[in-house]
XYZ file of C-alpha atoms in Angstrom:
717
model
C -44.400 17.508 146.198
C -42.363 16.241 143.117
C -43.965 12.883 142.497
C -41.544 12.042 139.643
C -38.424 12.742 141.853
C -39.876 10.515 144.764
C -40.731 7.650 142.321
C -37.145 7.881 140.909
C -35.680 7.555 144.415
C -38.040 4.787 145.670
C -37.696 2.616 142.541
C -34.039 3.484 141.868
C -34.879 4.244 138.255
C -33.800 6.973 135.813
C -36.063 10.086 135.463
C -36.890 9.401 131.839
C -38.288 5.900 132.825
C -40.599 7.396 135.363
C -41.650 10.364 133.334
C -42.344 8.270 130.175
C -44.239 5.630 132.169
C -46.438 8.131 133.810
C -47.153 9.789 130.422
C -47.962 6.304 128.875
C -50.258 5.450 131.755
C -51.963 8.786 131.654
C -52.515 8.380 127.898
C -54.659 5.257 128.640
C -52.186 2.590 127.642
C -52.381 -0.871 129.508
C -49.541 -2.279 131.629
C -49.041 -5.370 129.214
C -48.996 -3.095 126.207
C -46.465 -0.644 127.833
C -44.323 -3.546 129.045
C -44.235 -5.309 125.595
C -44.359 -2.588 122.951
C -43.069 0.567 124.567
C -39.708 -0.826 125.900
C -37.734 2.070 124.438
C -39.693 4.629 126.408
C -39.520 2.809 129.703
C -36.077 1.486 129.572
C -37.389 -2.085 129.352
C -39.305 -2.092 132.703
C -41.034 -5.307 133.436
C -44.790 -5.612 133.902
C -44.273 -6.152 137.556
C -42.231 -3.033 138.179
C -44.642 -1.130 135.911
C -47.661 -2.301 138.034
C -45.917 -1.547 141.303
C -45.033 1.948 139.973
C -48.601 2.585 138.726
C -50.025 1.673 142.186
C -47.397 3.893 143.993
C -48.228 6.615 141.552
C -52.041 6.378 142.439
C -51.075 6.573 146.252
C -48.796 9.633 145.746
C -51.458 11.359 143.749
C -54.184 10.629 146.267
C -51.722 11.894 149.033
C -51.132 15.152 147.053
C -54.961 15.637 146.589
C -55.574 15.096 150.329
C -52.829 17.579 151.227
C -54.470 20.210 149.026
C -57.980 19.501 150.452
C -56.681 19.708 154.127
C -54.984 22.968 153.415
C -58.159 24.304 151.985
C -60.351 23.075 154.855
C -58.005 24.374 157.555
C -57.722 27.688 155.601
C -61.503 27.968 155.701
C -61.403 27.847 159.402
C -58.851 30.774 159.198
C -56.410 28.692 161.282
C -53.899 27.863 158.544
C -50.416 29.172 159.694
C -47.058 28.967 157.698
C -45.926 26.281 160.284
C -48.960 24.063 159.476
C -48.612 24.569 155.824
C -44.925 23.447 156.017
C -46.019 20.337 158.142
C -48.615 19.369 155.435
C -46.034 19.858 152.559
C -43.565 17.576 154.392
C -45.930 14.735 155.312
C -44.883 11.513 153.698
C -47.933 9.463 154.256
C -51.639 9.821 154.388
C -51.564 8.938 158.163
C -49.251 11.894 158.797
C -51.660 14.253 156.895
C -54.594 13.008 158.882
C -52.736 13.568 162.221
C -52.208 17.124 161.265
C -55.706 17.687 160.287
C -57.049 15.917 163.591
C -57.280 19.100 165.746
C -59.300 20.886 162.957
C -61.598 18.040 162.007
C -65.275 18.524 162.880
C -65.740 16.358 166.019
C -68.722 14.450 167.374
C -69.702 15.592 170.894
C -66.924 14.467 173.090
C -66.196 15.285 176.861
C -63.950 18.156 175.550
C -66.548 19.689 173.247
C -69.260 19.613 176.033
C -66.633 21.222 178.343
C -66.108 23.983 175.731
C -69.845 24.393 175.351
C -69.968 25.053 179.177
C -67.413 27.780 178.800
C -64.492 26.021 180.234
C -61.937 26.391 177.623
C -60.292 29.634 179.160
C -59.872 27.726 182.412
C -58.105 24.966 180.453
C -55.791 27.604 178.949
C -54.872 28.814 182.451
C -54.214 25.293 183.678
C -52.227 24.312 180.684
C -50.071 27.490 180.805
C -48.738 26.356 184.259
C -47.806 30.011 185.192
C -49.454 30.441 188.589
C -46.848 30.022 191.284
C -49.079 30.332 194.269
C -52.610 30.841 195.232
C -55.812 28.682 195.339
C -56.821 27.117 192.151
C -60.241 26.334 193.645
C -60.889 30.191 193.565
C -59.937 30.423 189.985
C -62.183 27.563 189.056
C -65.033 28.948 191.008
C -65.342 31.905 188.558
C -66.512 29.224 185.993
C -69.467 27.785 188.064
C -72.630 28.417 186.050
C -75.808 26.576 186.877
C -77.347 27.432 183.418
C -74.423 25.610 181.817
C -74.599 22.782 184.235
C -71.247 23.586 186.027
C -72.268 23.393 189.747
C -68.994 22.793 191.451
C -65.233 23.845 191.215
C -64.493 20.133 190.797
C -66.783 19.871 187.724
C -65.142 23.046 186.305
C -61.686 21.523 186.806
C -62.656 18.156 185.417
C -64.106 19.790 182.254
C -60.889 21.925 181.801
C -58.723 18.724 182.027
C -60.960 16.999 179.387
C -60.144 19.891 177.069
C -56.479 19.592 177.888
C -56.494 15.762 177.391
C -58.085 16.318 173.911
C -55.494 19.010 172.891
C -52.650 16.555 173.907
C -54.412 13.737 172.028
C -54.760 15.865 168.847
C -50.988 16.813 168.692
C -49.737 15.499 165.408
C -46.001 15.327 166.538
C -46.910 13.573 169.796
C -49.064 10.953 168.034
C -46.279 10.219 165.467
C -43.693 9.806 168.290
C -46.021 7.516 170.401
C -46.808 5.474 167.264
C -43.140 5.034 166.568
C -42.384 3.908 170.117
C -45.428 1.541 170.114
C -44.342 0.036 166.822
C -40.648 -0.346 167.854
C -41.201 -1.540 171.364
C -44.749 -2.950 171.549
C -45.696 -6.510 171.979
C -48.507 -8.456 170.245
C -50.376 -10.460 172.911
C -52.801 -13.130 172.075
C -54.840 -15.060 174.736
C -57.449 -17.727 174.394
C -61.175 -16.650 175.231
C -61.633 -20.359 176.424
C -58.295 -22.127 177.096
C -59.939 -25.544 177.268
C -61.638 -25.203 173.844
C -59.832 -26.984 170.910
C -59.232 -25.039 167.714
C -56.611 -24.503 164.994
C -55.495 -21.387 166.889
C -54.057 -23.241 169.854
C -50.472 -21.899 169.310
C -51.909 -18.404 169.842
C -53.730 -19.171 173.177
C -50.972 -17.706 175.123
C -48.730 -15.976 172.555
C -46.559 -12.884 172.244
C -44.261 -11.469 169.674
C -42.657 -8.001 169.004
C -44.903 -5.729 166.892
C -42.069 -4.650 164.585
C -40.991 -8.238 163.736
C -44.317 -9.948 163.795
C -44.674 -12.290 160.783
C -47.409 -11.384 158.359
C -49.055 -14.903 158.292
C -49.282 -14.825 162.034
C -50.916 -11.432 161.999
C -53.538 -12.651 159.835
C -53.998 -15.871 161.844
C -54.515 -13.918 164.969
C -56.933 -11.542 163.246
C -58.968 -14.459 162.028
C -58.927 -16.235 165.510
C -60.136 -13.010 167.110
C -62.859 -12.635 164.535
C -64.103 -16.179 165.157
C -64.127 -15.563 168.799
C -61.312 -17.976 169.829
C -58.738 -15.205 170.702
C -58.342 -11.763 172.401
C -55.513 -9.863 170.829
C -53.962 -6.538 171.989
C -50.796 -4.510 171.538
C -49.086 -4.050 174.861
C -46.518 -1.297 175.576
C -44.742 -0.131 178.666
C -46.910 2.931 179.533
C -44.315 4.546 181.746
C -41.957 5.309 178.861
C -44.713 7.011 176.769
C -46.018 8.941 179.877
C -42.520 10.071 180.674
C -42.231 11.322 177.123
C -45.537 13.245 177.307
C -44.930 14.565 180.794
C -41.360 15.731 179.912
C -42.857 17.625 176.869
C -46.054 18.912 178.623
C -45.011 19.801 182.124
C -43.043 22.835 182.997
C -40.078 22.447 185.373
C -41.036 25.448 187.573
C -43.181 24.951 190.625
C -46.724 25.953 190.048
C -50.165 25.205 191.453
C -51.657 23.694 188.153
C -49.058 20.963 187.455
C -51.026 18.285 189.291
C -54.016 18.966 187.151
C -52.006 18.953 183.777
C -50.240 15.755 184.917
C -53.628 14.066 185.503
C -54.889 15.307 182.065
C -51.711 13.906 180.303
C -52.362 10.558 181.892
C -56.044 10.589 180.753
C -55.087 11.750 177.263
C -52.906 8.721 176.799
C -54.807 6.043 178.577
C -58.427 7.008 177.296
C -57.697 8.751 173.957
C -54.266 8.155 172.596
C -53.440 4.568 173.492
C -56.643 2.977 172.136
C -56.365 5.073 168.954
C -52.731 4.215 168.366
C -53.502 0.508 169.008
C -56.192 0.563 166.340
C -53.764 2.349 163.964
C -50.879 -0.007 164.603
C -53.104 -3.080 164.083
C -54.662 -1.675 160.970
C -51.126 -0.880 159.596
C -49.868 -4.503 160.486
C -52.885 -5.954 158.939
C -52.534 -3.836 155.733
C -48.965 -4.989 155.444
C -49.795 -8.542 156.088
C -52.637 -8.357 153.583
C -50.317 -6.939 150.883
C -47.797 -9.730 151.624
C -50.559 -12.392 151.383
C -51.903 -10.835 148.125
C -48.358 -10.725 146.718
C -47.833 -14.420 147.525
C -51.232 -15.289 146.150
C -50.380 -13.379 143.022
C -46.983 -15.094 142.548
C -48.627 -18.471 143.008
C -51.377 -17.737 140.696
C -48.980 -16.572 137.958
C -47.069 -19.829 138.159
C -50.165 -21.838 138.135
C -51.611 -20.026 135.011
C -48.324 -20.409 133.323
C -47.950 -24.163 133.878
C -46.903 -25.777 130.608
C -49.851 -26.964 128.457
C -50.183 -30.739 127.531
C -50.786 -30.398 123.925
C -52.276 -32.871 121.539
C -53.164 -35.435 124.142
C -56.475 -37.181 124.738
C -57.257 -36.616 128.404
C -59.709 -38.369 130.653
C -60.957 -36.018 133.460
C -61.692 -38.004 136.640
C -63.759 -35.943 139.197
C -63.675 -38.161 142.418
C -66.530 -38.566 144.816
C -68.265 -41.005 147.195
C -72.000 -41.434 147.258
C -72.840 -39.562 144.184
C -70.231 -41.341 142.060
C -67.077 -40.359 140.145
C -67.778 -38.155 137.006
C -65.778 -38.941 134.024
C -65.236 -36.854 130.856
C -62.997 -37.514 127.834
C -61.640 -34.579 125.736
C -59.625 -34.806 122.465
C -56.293 -33.069 121.939
C -58.050 -29.671 121.070
C -60.140 -29.856 124.292
C -63.264 -30.950 122.478
C -65.655 -33.092 124.592
C -66.074 -36.627 123.392
C -68.091 -38.352 126.038
C -69.106 -38.301 129.715
C -70.216 -41.016 132.283
C -70.464 -41.760 135.958
C -68.937 -44.645 137.702
C -69.121 -45.802 141.348
C -65.872 -47.450 142.485
C -65.767 -45.757 145.853
C -67.881 -46.011 149.016
C -70.728 -46.917 149.488
C -71.156 -48.767 146.267
C -67.554 -50.144 145.917
C -68.135 -51.167 142.248
C -64.327 -51.323 141.544
C -64.413 -54.067 138.992
C -67.396 -52.751 137.056
C -65.889 -49.161 137.116
C -62.501 -50.528 135.821
C -64.127 -52.331 133.046
C -65.927 -49.157 131.770
C -62.698 -47.132 132.071
C -60.676 -49.847 130.191
C -63.162 -49.840 127.354
C -62.915 -45.995 127.153
C -59.143 -46.049 127.232
C -59.200 -48.392 124.157
C -62.081 -46.661 122.394
C -60.761 -43.048 122.706
C -57.041 -43.937 122.840
C -56.547 -42.061 126.092
C -53.067 -40.723 126.933
C -53.503 -39.266 130.386
C -55.878 -39.410 133.252
C -56.382 -36.207 135.106
C -57.664 -36.854 138.668
C -59.087 -34.164 140.684
C -57.541 -33.590 144.072
C -60.730 -33.282 146.182
C -62.846 -35.755 148.117
C -61.961 -39.395 147.445
C -58.947 -38.304 145.297
C -56.425 -40.699 146.806
C -58.842 -43.759 146.692
C -59.483 -42.936 142.991
C -55.789 -42.588 142.352
C -55.208 -46.151 143.720
C -57.932 -47.473 141.442
C -56.398 -45.698 138.343
C -52.791 -46.882 139.331
C -54.018 -50.501 139.447
C -56.008 -50.085 136.213
C -52.984 -48.745 134.334
C -51.076 -51.853 135.142
C -53.819 -53.812 133.551
C -53.999 -52.131 130.072
C -51.886 -52.604 127.073
C -51.726 -48.861 126.088
C -49.246 -46.718 127.876
C -51.233 -44.399 129.873
C -50.090 -41.960 132.655
C -52.109 -40.100 135.311
C -51.547 -36.792 137.130
C -53.352 -35.234 140.146
C -54.898 -31.989 139.101
C -56.161 -29.198 141.414
C -59.868 -29.146 141.179
C -60.218 -25.901 143.211
C -62.987 -23.799 141.612
C -64.209 -26.543 139.446
C -67.657 -26.702 141.150
C -67.865 -22.924 141.015
C -67.382 -23.063 137.256
C -69.810 -26.048 136.844
C -72.664 -24.049 138.154
C -71.704 -20.762 136.331
C -73.578 -19.147 133.457
C -70.435 -19.639 131.403
C -70.402 -23.391 131.908
C -74.078 -23.432 131.059
C -73.406 -21.565 127.857
C -70.478 -23.850 126.897
C -72.218 -27.104 127.856
C -75.892 -26.502 127.767
C -76.790 -30.193 127.517
C -74.309 -31.533 130.033
C -75.378 -32.213 133.568
C -73.827 -29.726 136.104
C -72.224 -32.562 138.104
C -70.260 -33.648 134.994
C -69.008 -30.237 133.969
C -66.430 -30.432 136.708
C -64.783 -33.456 135.108
C -64.534 -31.566 131.817
C -62.927 -28.642 133.537
C -60.328 -30.984 135.324
C -59.396 -32.544 131.945
C -59.091 -29.229 130.176
C -57.065 -27.505 132.873
C -54.451 -30.111 132.422
C -54.295 -29.579 128.664
C -54.258 -25.729 129.021
C -54.281 -24.417 132.551
C -54.366 -20.729 131.345
C -57.351 -21.032 129.072
C -59.435 -23.070 131.585
C -58.537 -21.250 134.818
C -59.468 -17.755 133.463
C -63.031 -18.931 133.671
C -62.784 -19.152 137.419
C -62.621 -16.154 139.908
C -58.950 -16.289 140.741
C -59.770 -16.239 144.496
C -61.088 -19.786 144.077
C -58.161 -21.377 142.328
C -56.705 -22.706 145.670
C -53.135 -21.217 145.599
C -53.311 -18.629 148.403
C -53.755 -18.277 152.061
C -56.251 -16.083 153.998
C -57.647 -14.837 150.663
C -61.048 -14.376 152.274
C -59.629 -12.272 155.150
C -57.851 -9.662 153.036
C -59.094 -6.510 151.470
C -61.209 -7.956 148.637
C -61.108 -4.902 146.323
C -57.370 -4.908 146.529
C -57.006 -8.738 146.086
C -59.294 -8.567 142.973
C -57.386 -5.707 141.398
C -53.973 -7.542 142.013
C -55.246 -10.872 140.773
C -56.845 -9.306 137.789
C -53.508 -7.720 136.918
C -51.653 -11.106 137.359
C -54.100 -12.870 135.016
C -53.786 -9.991 132.391
C -50.007 -10.268 132.510
C -50.144 -13.993 132.150
C -52.510 -14.033 129.222
C -50.796 -11.290 127.477
C -47.303 -12.771 127.945
C -48.573 -15.943 126.259
C -50.914 -14.367 123.629
C -54.109 -16.139 122.463
C -55.257 -17.735 119.210
C -57.953 -15.256 117.872
C -59.895 -18.124 116.220
C -60.163 -20.443 119.193
C -59.903 -18.314 122.409
C -63.075 -18.177 124.587
C -64.506 -14.850 125.590
C -63.241 -15.534 129.122
C -59.699 -15.587 127.765
C -60.124 -12.672 125.285
C -61.416 -10.261 128.007
C -58.008 -10.312 129.671
C -56.206 -9.232 126.556
C -54.932 -5.619 126.768
C -57.585 -3.086 125.774
C -60.481 -5.657 125.404
C -63.553 -5.432 127.596
C -65.925 -8.197 128.348
C -68.329 -6.740 125.840
C -65.869 -6.561 123.020
C -64.658 -10.050 123.929
C -68.261 -11.375 123.415
C -68.373 -9.388 120.181
C -65.257 -10.977 118.821
C -66.721 -14.443 119.518
C -69.912 -13.339 117.896
C -68.079 -11.973 114.818
C -66.273 -15.354 114.517
C -69.517 -17.216 114.766
C -71.259 -15.077 112.031
C -68.309 -14.555 109.713
C -66.054 -17.650 110.132
C -62.427 -17.610 111.274
C -60.300 -14.427 111.208
C -57.717 -14.510 108.393
C -56.204 -11.143 109.174
C -55.663 -8.933 112.292
C -57.069 -6.015 110.306
C -60.425 -7.774 110.500
C -60.555 -6.731 114.200
C -61.508 -3.228 113.086
C -64.904 -4.703 111.976
C -65.762 -5.936 115.381
C -68.338 -3.787 117.134
C -67.082 -1.493 119.870
C -63.381 -2.381 119.166
C -62.066 1.029 118.171
C -58.491 2.264 117.105
C -57.213 2.559 120.679
C -58.369 -0.937 121.581
C -56.849 -2.305 118.517
C -53.564 -0.671 119.141
C -53.501 -2.233 122.683
C -54.764 -5.693 121.735
C -53.454 -6.546 118.247
C -50.026 -7.803 119.167
C -51.344 -10.181 121.649
C -53.854 -11.843 119.333
C -52.529 -14.602 117.081
C -53.902 -15.991 113.813
C -52.485 -19.315 112.663
C -52.367 -19.947 108.912
C -53.680 -16.479 108.111
C -52.844 -14.105 105.190
C -49.901 -12.622 106.785
C -47.541 -14.932 108.668
C -46.574 -12.071 111.081
C -50.197 -12.283 112.370
C -49.071 -15.502 114.173
C -46.368 -13.691 116.054
C -46.000 -11.204 118.865
C -44.857 -8.582 116.385
C -47.166 -5.559 116.602
C -48.887 -4.429 113.197
C -47.201 -0.947 113.885
C -43.928 -2.724 113.271
C -44.811 -4.778 110.224
C -43.071 -2.464 107.775
C -39.801 -2.526 109.768
C -40.116 -6.256 110.180
C -40.506 -6.865 106.430
C -37.402 -4.650 105.693
C -35.490 -6.720 108.195
C -36.475 -9.959 106.509
C -35.298 -8.612 103.214
C -32.074 -7.297 104.741
C -31.282 -10.772 106.108
C -32.068 -12.351 102.738
C -35.252 -14.081 103.764
C -38.635 -14.353 102.162
C -41.757 -13.506 104.196
C -43.686 -16.309 102.486
C -41.268 -18.871 103.916
C -42.606 -18.279 107.448
C -45.666 -20.307 106.658
C -43.603 -23.479 106.231
C -40.662 -22.763 108.504
C -39.340 -20.326 111.020
C -36.011 -18.424 110.438
C -34.027 -20.620 112.804
C -30.676 -19.046 111.935
C -31.749 -15.585 112.245
C -29.614 -14.833 115.162
C -26.537 -16.145 113.231
C -27.322 -13.732 110.429
C -27.799 -10.930 112.904
C -24.300 -11.358 114.109
C -23.043 -10.110 110.863
C -24.964 -6.847 111.297
C -24.646 -4.096 113.838
C -27.742 -3.835 116.010
C -27.502 -0.136 116.282
C -27.121 0.261 112.484
C -30.029 -1.968 111.768
C -32.307 -0.269 114.300
C -31.460 3.225 112.756
C -32.205 1.793 109.208
C -35.535 0.429 110.278
C -36.342 3.345 112.641
C -37.006 1.119 115.637
C -35.360 0.851 119.021
C -33.021 -1.978 119.798
C -35.354 -3.636 122.320
C -38.059 -3.833 119.638
C -35.572 -5.096 117.093
C -34.466 -7.943 119.476
C -38.168 -8.774 120.233
C -38.791 -9.022 116.367
C -35.796 -11.354 115.861
C -37.034 -13.644 118.677
C -40.590 -13.821 117.111
C -39.142 -14.520 113.681
C -37.000 -17.350 115.013
C -39.974 -19.101 116.615
C -43.296 -17.634 115.425
C -46.202 -18.385 117.632
C -43.811 -19.467 120.363
C -45.306 -20.250 123.774
C -43.170 -19.088 126.645
C -44.743 -21.753 128.855
C -42.893 -24.395 127.002
C -39.639 -23.312 128.635
C -41.048 -24.038 132.186
C -40.641 -27.386 133.929
C -42.997 -30.063 132.504
C -45.508 -31.717 134.922
C -44.635 -35.138 136.355
C -46.893 -37.882 135.077
C -47.254 -41.050 137.134
C -48.196 -44.684 136.624
C -48.127 -45.825 140.394
C -48.897 -44.511 143.685
C -47.266 -44.359 147.072
C -49.013 -44.801 150.366
C -48.145 -42.829 153.612
C -47.164 -46.219 155.106
C -44.513 -46.565 152.266
C -42.656 -43.460 153.328
C -39.490 -43.763 155.358
C -37.313 -41.084 156.892
C -34.284 -40.208 154.540
C -36.211 -41.534 151.492
C -35.366 -39.232 148.426
C -38.296 -38.373 146.195
C -39.133 -36.044 143.391
C -42.249 -33.800 143.667
C -44.160 -30.830 142.430
C -44.444 -27.630 144.342
C -48.171 -27.089 144.852
C -48.348 -23.874 147.146
C -45.639 -21.527 148.389
C -46.436 -19.526 151.675
C -44.516 -17.410 154.062
C -43.424 -20.373 156.184
C -42.496 -22.843 153.374
C -43.608 -24.770 150.515
C -46.141 -27.658 150.093
C -44.761 -30.419 147.669
C -46.864 -33.260 146.038
C -44.815 -36.472 146.278
C -47.586 -38.743 145.221
C -49.247 -39.601 148.371
C -52.491 -38.539 150.014
C -51.095 -35.406 151.768
C -48.726 -32.859 150.282
C -45.445 -32.679 152.290
C -44.307 -29.514 153.967
C -40.777 -28.079 153.366
C -40.573 -25.676 156.208
C -38.666 -22.365 155.344
C -35.784 -23.584 157.530
C -35.526 -26.717 155.298
C -35.499 -25.111 151.916
C -31.800 -24.491 151.771
C -28.585 -24.731 153.636
C -28.345 -20.860 153.339
C -30.645 -18.568 155.340
C -33.942 -18.024 153.556
C -35.951 -14.870 154.207
C -38.698 -15.466 151.615
C -39.518 -19.058 150.435
C -40.196 -17.486 146.844
C -36.541 -16.758 146.590
C -35.872 -20.556 146.409
C -38.991 -22.267 144.960
C -42.137 -21.327 142.971
C -45.405 -23.144 142.307
C -44.999 -25.827 139.634
C -41.257 -26.348 140.310
C -40.095 -29.937 140.144
C -37.967 -30.480 143.242
C -35.927 -33.369 144.920
C -36.707 -33.735 148.567
C -35.822 -35.862 151.465
C -38.403 -37.059 154.037
C -37.428 -36.025 157.506
C -40.566 -36.879 159.394
C -43.935 -38.780 158.815
C -47.028 -38.674 161.026
C -49.657 -41.160 159.643
C -52.242 -40.389 162.136
C -52.302 -36.679 161.430
C -51.448 -37.108 157.676
C -48.370 -34.946 157.975
C -45.141 -35.239 155.989
C -42.119 -33.107 156.733
C -39.649 -32.643 153.947
C -36.258 -31.109 153.380
C -34.442 -29.775 150.433
C -31.055 -29.432 152.156
C -28.230 -31.479 150.646
C -30.350 -33.319 148.020
């Protein structure tokens, strides 16, 4: 099995890209480091492609190991033939390999193994051979009657022999593959209600059917959940006659013989009792795995966009965590995220102290010079929004507000991390701090929360949790490393996602900072406990130091390229010390007078690295998030009753799923742009058109006030 060749074909890459990437991964390099600092070796593969390639590499290695193991196990039974070896070698999936091994796998006691223990295997061979043209099969079967082995009649002997034949047929790898293919191509997913009169969110699946090979992933997960919760019965239905015809054509000999009837009965039993239930489980497991992968991918894409939302820098923010009985929690943070004050007000039910609450909020807006109010989107959010919208009309200062997802805020509030960050602040108030700070810097704040709890997925609790955790961890890593972090202000939560840095090392960096003051040089990282040379190489380029000794420490230029960078600066007639006051804004113009290839040879670096260095020198400490759409800040609020069909509005995409996108247009409920309304052209995947955080123009095509549903369209607007 040539893994490199297979990856080249699957990913449509050049051989050097795959070979070098495998070498880099096996050397222990992280994906962010490879993507950013080894572009020459990978041919500039993105972090996304590198992760997919790494996952596929792991699968193929596991497949190869399993092939070798099964070859050994069959060999130990002295049943390994050249034909079996060839089948194992040619298997493309783990499922195919397991099918080949199935007849040789040690079995629990089955009807067939019990029949073999009774000495009926020779009779099964006679029956399956179908070579007896005439005679009495009862007489042949009578020879196998043995009271000691509990075979008392010819019928018992024949039944046992047919059980053995049924299992032989069931264990045939080629037959299983063929039946699995037929079931997948022609099978129907059927879903029925366990109690038709019972209301539930699964009503559309109470009498539902869909072809197996076209079943939408989100519907597969919905049916799975409905079945798990006891509302649905789900099965894969297939026309038995077609499969039985296939098995009989293959298993029955055309010549007349006295054993055909028994073999035919065994074939039917093999399919109905052994093959069909097993294939159904395999098909459903395959569909579920495929659906889970899609759900995890959608979750990952949404999470990436959420984490990379542009930060709101240097603004004083009031975090507003809405509630009813327990009161709304308020926290104010300055432009750096430092907590200034907290309080609790009671403008909502049951107290309804609107005027008293507004007075306190006005006093704070003036006292702390508030710029933006960040309102959590949970319980009592829209009631709180109405109060804030009214309040902002009554103050002299220009203040905006924005609805912010509070998903995971309560989880963070009660965490050990929150206790460490705010030991003297009540748990209930920490959520308001989190809401304020996640508006200022979504990435820095949301990394403190388990990615599953950030509220941008669907069915995240139904999918493979290990796979979900691995994928989301990779997404967070890629986001954190693409932005980079300030070594002197980053929390341990943020630092632990930097390439090469473990949780323990992240804690040690913070501890070193507390004991020795701010970092002034990247080289100081070598003094941090447990941060060895390998970790330094992986991490250094992603850690920034503003106003340090070396201006290059505030860029994405890796220390291994400092000599080349300093030579480039001199070549272009700059002075490195100037970087502290100004960036080299005209560097691209100066580079136009030089040949890239010549410069890269002079500096002994690749052209991709040269281009990256030029970008960093043009805008040191640049934040890639600044290039994304800025959030929409509001001063007034719409009500559902204000909405009219054909009204054109601007909104923010809050979630993207298989069937469309949810858009915040400033009312209580987010509106749904169904996949069919995303574009005038056919849309296969909503993410081809929109992404979380996008600012979009939409038209209202339907409003259901009672159900709180808004239907939107992006066609022709």
